[in-house]
Tab-separated table of C-alpha atoms in Angstrom:
chain	number	residue	atom	x	y	z
Y	1	GLY	CA	108.555	-4.325	19.665
Y	2	GLY	CA	111.512	-1.822	19.600
Y	3	PRO	CA	110.997	2.163	20.402
Y	4	ALA	CA	109.151	3.057	16.925
Y	5	ASN	CA	105.855	3.671	18.049
Y	6	GLY	CA	102.916	2.132	15.922
Y	7	PHE	CA	105.286	-0.561	14.919
Y	8	PRO	CA	105.226	-3.752	16.419
Y	9	SER	CA	109.176	-4.928	15.189
Y	10	TRP	CA	112.258	-2.578	15.093
Y	11	PRO	CA	115.081	-3.527	13.822
Y	12	GLY	CA	118.478	-3.771	16.472
Y	13	LYS	CA	121.407	-5.534	17.765
Y	14	ILE	CA	122.171	-7.372	20.706
Y	15	VAL	CA	124.744	-5.435	22.942
Y	16	SER	CA	124.758	-7.495	25.757
Y	17	GLN	CA	123.070	-10.458	27.237
Y	18	ASP	CA	122.458	-11.185	30.974
Y	19	GLU	CA	124.072	-13.391	33.083
Y	20	ASP	CA	121.409	-16.286	32.699
Y	21	ARG	CA	121.199	-15.316	28.719
Y	22	THR	CA	117.150	-14.777	29.608
Y	23	ARG	CA	117.076	-10.959	28.762
Y	24	CYS	CA	119.726	-9.092	26.295
Y	25	TRP	CA	120.155	-5.698	26.370
Y	26	VAL	CA	119.392	-4.095	22.315
Y	27	CYS	CA	120.702	-0.782	20.902
Y	28	TRP	CA	117.803	0.358	18.085
Y	29	PHE	CA	118.540	0.820	14.324
Y	30	THR	CA	118.083	4.382	13.826
Y	31	THR	CA	117.256	5.576	17.528
Y	32	LYS	CA	119.990	4.107	18.878
Y	33	GLN	CA	117.636	3.696	22.129
Y	34	VAL	CA	119.230	0.498	24.464
Y	35	THR	CA	116.900	-1.628	26.113
Y	36	GLN	CA	116.242	-4.552	28.005
Y	37	VAL	CA	114.171	-7.188	26.141
Y	38	GLU	CA	113.258	-10.973	27.014
Y	39	LYS	CA	115.369	-12.738	24.151
Y	40	SER	CA	112.134	-15.189	23.672
Y	41	LYS	CA	110.447	-11.965	22.185
Y	42	LEU	CA	113.140	-11.679	19.575
Y	43	LYS	CA	113.290	-12.429	16.096
Y	44	THR	CA	116.033	-12.718	14.417
Y	45	LEU	CA	115.861	-9.982	11.171
Y	46	SER	CA	114.766	-12.932	8.336
Y	47	GLU	CA	111.743	-13.565	10.603
Y	48	GLY	CA	110.815	-9.642	11.050
Y	49	LEU	CA	111.062	-9.002	7.482
Y	50	GLU	CA	108.768	-12.078	6.617
Y	51	ASP	CA	106.322	-11.252	9.565
Y	52	HIS	CA	106.113	-6.697	7.766
Y	53	HIS	CA	105.320	-7.813	4.708
Y	54	ARG	CA	102.664	-10.747	5.495
Y	55	GLU	CA	101.418	-8.312	7.352
Y	56	GLU	CA	101.412	-5.261	4.287
Y	57	ARG	CA	100.099	-8.283	2.284
Y	58	THR	CA	97.166	-8.128	4.583
Y	59	LEU	CA	95.822	-4.443	4.693
Y	60	GLU	CA	96.830	-4.092	0.752
Y	61	SER	CA	93.575	-6.725	0.181
Y	62	LYS	CA	91.374	-5.186	2.959
Y	63	TYR	CA	91.786	-1.980	0.064
Y	64	TYR	CA	89.908	-1.546	-2.827
Y	65	LEU	CA	90.049	1.084	-5.899
Y	66	ILE	CA	86.164	3.042	-6.780
Y	67	TYR	CA	86.680	4.568	-9.726
């Protein structure tokens, strides 16, 4: 996950990789914070958006309007 508290994933850009290519340095969108992340924990933007929308649909199904 990225640097935004409360969000399991956050968009970023890989800026460099370690020599063994198991870890990457990621510059996070909006905050511009750079952190090291295990490559196995990264998702493509498409995968991350699909997960985000799936979670939103799950949360929506838990709320009901009461009149």
